Amino acid sequence: MSKFFKTFLKHAGKDYHNQSVNPPVVRASTLIFNSIDEIRKTQNKARNDPLGGHFSYGREGSSTIFALQKILRTLEQSYQVFLTPTGFGSVFLSIFSVVRPGDEILLSDSVYTPTRLLVESYLNEYNIKAIFYNPNKISDLKKKISKKTKLIFVENPGSNTFEFQDLSKIVSIAKKNKIFTAIDNTWGTPYFLQPIKLGFDMSIVAATKYYSGHSDVMGGSLAVNKKAFKYVEKANKAMGLRLSPDDGYLITRGLRTLDVRLDKHQENAKKVANFLSRNKKILEVLYPFKKNTQRYKMWKKYYAGASGLLGLKIKSKNKRSIIKFINSLKFFGYGYSWGGFESLALYQDVREQGNRKFLNLKKNEHLVRIHIGLEDPKDLIQDLKRSLKFIK
Ligand SMILES: Cc1ncc(COP(=O)(O)O)c(C=O)c1O
């Protein structure tokens, strides 16, 4: 799979028309035509061939966006890919496309906190009920399905706690009950996991992270199968979501090296995870690298690799000493987004996790999230070694 990816990413989307290797940025609100007849012809083509890139207005896209959609369609092995201004826009679009008042959504308890807030404190105003299941217990998911369940929304691995779920089982339960499925696949990207092939109806990637890879772009992609396409197309039109051609261009450029960067993130993260797991101050490294663990087994069953984002569970009565550990790191920046070339560290305050029911964090246990970048791993390990001494 990754062999195909590597060559495909280097050769896809070449622009022989403009003679530029990358598809150029076509910025446009008005798309102009030679005649009124030509506008109508284009609109008819769009109706008969919705994947064909027949645009009559800038909000529908331009050739820059069409080129990126085509590349992502192949990577995702999906029917279509919708592009949104942020990753969260794709989360929002997936949910709003299929859920209606009176419906219930089942979500893994460790979804990204803004996803939780969207369903908990916004959708409930529309009489849409969010129910959270334990991501470590498929029986809990089964138990919570009702006649009203319209969508199962999975994030894999779980945000901050990095649980890996049995994805095929979730898909088969959903299919049996005629429930839509969506997955947030930002951590793995289709380089490591192709959810549409597994049977998911919708798959989200925050392009802000590894796709663009340089911490200077925001965007999202929502890959869909044929069944979900008509729902998402209708909602997307109604909402008027559109990725800017400039950001689309940068995401296409980032994708050229997605494989190379993710291979290196993985190599570095494994080295760091192994180092950290030998340190007595770390209770657990939340990363799929230790054989015979549930996390590893579930990861191995579905993923072709692991990216650079991981968690640390640390036990200490002294929270300030953990903050001091983080603050004294020299090669780790402090900031929210991840998936760029640089290493990052964050203290994950329990309050920021939202109202999680299955957080499984005992008294005096703390979560730290680190993103392992493309620096020399020896420098990162030295940095961590020096700073870990501050934990009391
Ligand atoms: C797993 C996950 N999904 C979605 C998003 C949202 O992406 P964006 O920040 O581009 O809206 C994030 C951002 O941190 C994320 O971590």
PDB file of N, CA and C and ligand atoms in Angstrom, residues 85-89 91 112 115 155 159 184 186-187 204 206-209 218-220 309 336-338 369, ligand 1:
ATOM      1  N   PRO A  85     -12.870  24.489   5.068  1.00  0.00           N
ATOM      2  CA  PRO A  85     -11.868  25.487   5.471  1.00  0.00           C
ATOM      3  C   PRO A  85     -11.027  25.084   6.683  1.00  0.00           C
ATOM      4  N   THR A  86     -11.531  24.180   7.508  1.00  0.00           N
ATOM      5  CA  THR A  86     -10.753  23.664   8.649  1.00  0.00           C
ATOM      6  C   THR A  86     -11.057  22.178   8.797  1.00  0.00           C
ATOM      7  N   GLY A  87     -10.258  21.506   9.590  1.00  0.00           N
ATOM      8  CA  GLY A  87     -10.539  20.095   9.872  1.00  0.00           C
ATOM      9  C   GLY A  87     -11.860  19.949  10.600  1.00  0.00           C
ATOM     10  N   PHE A  88     -12.108  20.890  11.504  1.00  0.00           N
ATOM     11  CA  PHE A  88     -13.351  20.811  12.268  1.00  0.00           C
ATOM     12  C   PHE A  88     -14.573  21.018  11.365  1.00  0.00           C
ATOM     13  N   GLY A  89     -14.387  21.793  10.296  1.00  0.00           N
ATOM     14  CA  GLY A  89     -15.458  21.959   9.309  1.00  0.00           C
ATOM     15  C   GLY A  89     -15.868  20.608   8.731  1.00  0.00           C
ATOM     16  N   VAL A  91     -15.586  17.704  10.336  1.00  0.00           N
ATOM     17  CA  VAL A  91     -16.300  17.002  11.418  1.00  0.00           C
ATOM     18  C   VAL A  91     -17.766  17.447  11.400  1.00  0.00           C
ATOM     19  N   TYR A 112     -12.221  14.217  20.008  1.00  0.00           N
ATOM     20  CA  TYR A 112     -11.640  15.559  20.114  1.00  0.00           C
ATOM     21  C   TYR A 112     -12.638  16.470  20.859  1.00  0.00           C
ATOM     22  N   THR A 115     -15.396  18.376  19.128  1.00  0.00           N
ATOM     23  CA  THR A 115     -16.436  17.488  18.574  1.00  0.00           C
ATOM     24  C   THR A 115     -17.452  17.181  19.665  1.00  0.00           C
ATOM     25  N   GLU A 155     -13.437   8.222  16.779  1.00  0.00           N
ATOM     26  CA  GLU A 155     -12.132   8.856  16.547  1.00  0.00           C
ATOM     27  C   GLU A 155     -11.086   7.825  16.933  1.00  0.00           C
ATOM     28  N   SER A 159      -8.611  10.806  21.349  1.00  0.00           N
ATOM     29  CA  SER A 159      -7.912  12.044  21.627  1.00  0.00           C
ATOM     30  C   SER A 159      -7.276  11.981  23.023  1.00  0.00           C
ATOM     31  N   ASP A 184     -12.850   9.941  12.500  1.00  0.00           N
ATOM     32  CA  ASP A 184     -11.825  10.982  12.413  1.00  0.00           C
ATOM     33  C   ASP A 184     -10.479  10.263  12.321  1.00  0.00           C
ATOM     34  N   THR A 186      -7.487  11.641  11.463  1.00  0.00           N
ATOM     35  CA  THR A 186      -6.421  12.639  11.353  1.00  0.00           C
ATOM     36  C   THR A 186      -5.073  12.075  11.807  1.00  0.00           C
ATOM     37  N   TRP A 187      -5.067  11.248  12.829  1.00  0.00           N
ATOM     38  CA  TRP A 187      -3.812  10.696  13.367  1.00  0.00           C
ATOM     39  C   TRP A 187      -3.139   9.773  12.347  1.00  0.00           C
ATOM     40  N   ILE A 204     -12.772  11.515   8.009  1.00  0.00           N
ATOM     41  CA  ILE A 204     -12.311  12.903   8.156  1.00  0.00           C
ATOM     42  C   ILE A 204     -10.806  12.938   8.379  1.00  0.00           C
ATOM     43  N   ALA A 206      -8.065  16.130   9.304  1.00  0.00           N
ATOM     44  CA  ALA A 206      -7.751  17.555   9.418  1.00  0.00           C
ATOM     45  C   ALA A 206      -6.470  17.778   8.605  1.00  0.00           C
ATOM     46  N   ALA A 207      -6.639  18.404   7.431  1.00  0.00           N
ATOM     47  CA  ALA A 207      -5.500  18.638   6.531  1.00  0.00           C
ATOM     48  C   ALA A 207      -4.512  19.630   7.144  1.00  0.00           C
ATOM     49  N   THR A 208      -4.995  20.345   8.158  1.00  0.00           N
ATOM     50  CA  THR A 208      -4.169  21.248   8.960  1.00  0.00           C
ATOM     51  C   THR A 208      -2.934  20.535   9.502  1.00  0.00           C
ATOM     52  N   LYS A 209      -3.050  19.236   9.740  1.00  0.00           N
ATOM     53  CA  LYS A 209      -1.972  18.488  10.420  1.00  0.00           C
ATOM     54  C   LYS A 209      -0.983  17.919   9.384  1.00  0.00           C
ATOM     55  N   MET A 218      -4.702  25.796   7.260  1.00  0.00           N
ATOM     56  CA  MET A 218      -5.837  25.085   7.863  1.00  0.00           C
ATOM     57  C   MET A 218      -6.737  24.543   6.752  1.00  0.00           C
ATOM     58  N   GLY A 219      -7.237  23.352   6.970  1.00  0.00           N
ATOM     59  CA  GLY A 219      -8.130  22.748   5.981  1.00  0.00           C
ATOM     60  C   GLY A 219      -8.601  21.392   6.472  1.00  0.00           C
ATOM     61  N   GLY A 220      -9.656  20.897   5.838  1.00  0.00           N
ATOM     62  CA  GLY A 220     -10.157  19.579   6.223  1.00  0.00           C
ATOM     63  C   GLY A 220     -10.626  18.810   5.009  1.00  0.00           C
ATOM     64  N   LEU A 309       2.171  11.475  17.095  1.00  0.00           N
ATOM     65  CA  LEU A 309       1.488  12.049  18.254  1.00  0.00           C
ATOM     66  C   LEU A 309       1.264  10.975  19.316  1.00  0.00           C
ATOM     67  N   TYR A 336      -1.260  24.116  20.238  1.00  0.00           N
ATOM     68  CA  TYR A 336      -2.312  23.108  20.091  1.00  0.00           C
ATOM     69  C   TYR A 336      -2.205  22.226  18.856  1.00  0.00           C
ATOM     70  N   SER A 337      -2.030  22.833  17.691  1.00  0.00           N
ATOM     71  CA  SER A 337      -2.086  21.973  16.509  1.00  0.00           C
ATOM     72  C   SER A 337      -0.829  21.104  16.464  1.00  0.00           C
ATOM     73  N   TRP A 338      -0.872  20.069  15.663  1.00  0.00           N
ATOM     74  CA  TRP A 338       0.236  19.119  15.583  1.00  0.00           C
ATOM     75  C   TRP A 338       0.287  18.621  14.142  1.00  0.00           C
ATOM     76  N   ARG A 369       0.619  15.478  26.347  1.00  0.00           N
ATOM     77  CA  ARG A 369       0.602  15.083  24.932  1.00  0.00           C
ATOM     78  C   ARG A 369       1.860  15.606  24.261  1.00  0.00           C
TER      79      ARG A 369
HETATM   80  C1  LIG B   1      -8.263  14.637  15.779  1.00  0.00           C
HETATM   81  C2  LIG B   1      -8.598  16.009  15.308  1.00  0.00           C
HETATM   82  N1  LIG B   1      -9.638  16.169  14.486  1.00  0.00           N
HETATM   83  C3  LIG B   1      -9.989  17.388  14.027  1.00  0.00           C
HETATM   84  C4  LIG B   1      -9.274  18.496  14.373  1.00  0.00           C
HETATM   85  C5  LIG B   1      -9.725  19.832  13.853  1.00  0.00           C
HETATM   86  O1  LIG B   1      -8.862  20.323  12.906  1.00  0.00           O
HETATM   87  P1  LIG B   1      -8.731  21.907  12.642  1.00  0.00           P
HETATM   88  O2  LIG B   1      -7.887  22.427  13.762  1.00  0.00           O
HETATM   89  O3  LIG B   1      -8.102  21.995  11.312  1.00  0.00           O
HETATM   90  O4  LIG B   1     -10.108  22.472  12.667  1.00  0.00           O
HETATM   91  C6  LIG B   1      -8.177  18.383  15.217  1.00  0.00           C
HETATM   92  C7  LIG B   1      -7.392  19.585  15.606  1.00  0.00           C
HETATM   93  O5  LIG B   1      -6.638  19.579  16.547  1.00  0.00           O
HETATM   94  C8  LIG B   1      -7.832  17.102  15.710  1.00  0.00           C
HETATM   95  O6  LIG B   1      -6.808  16.933  16.549  1.00  0.00           O
END
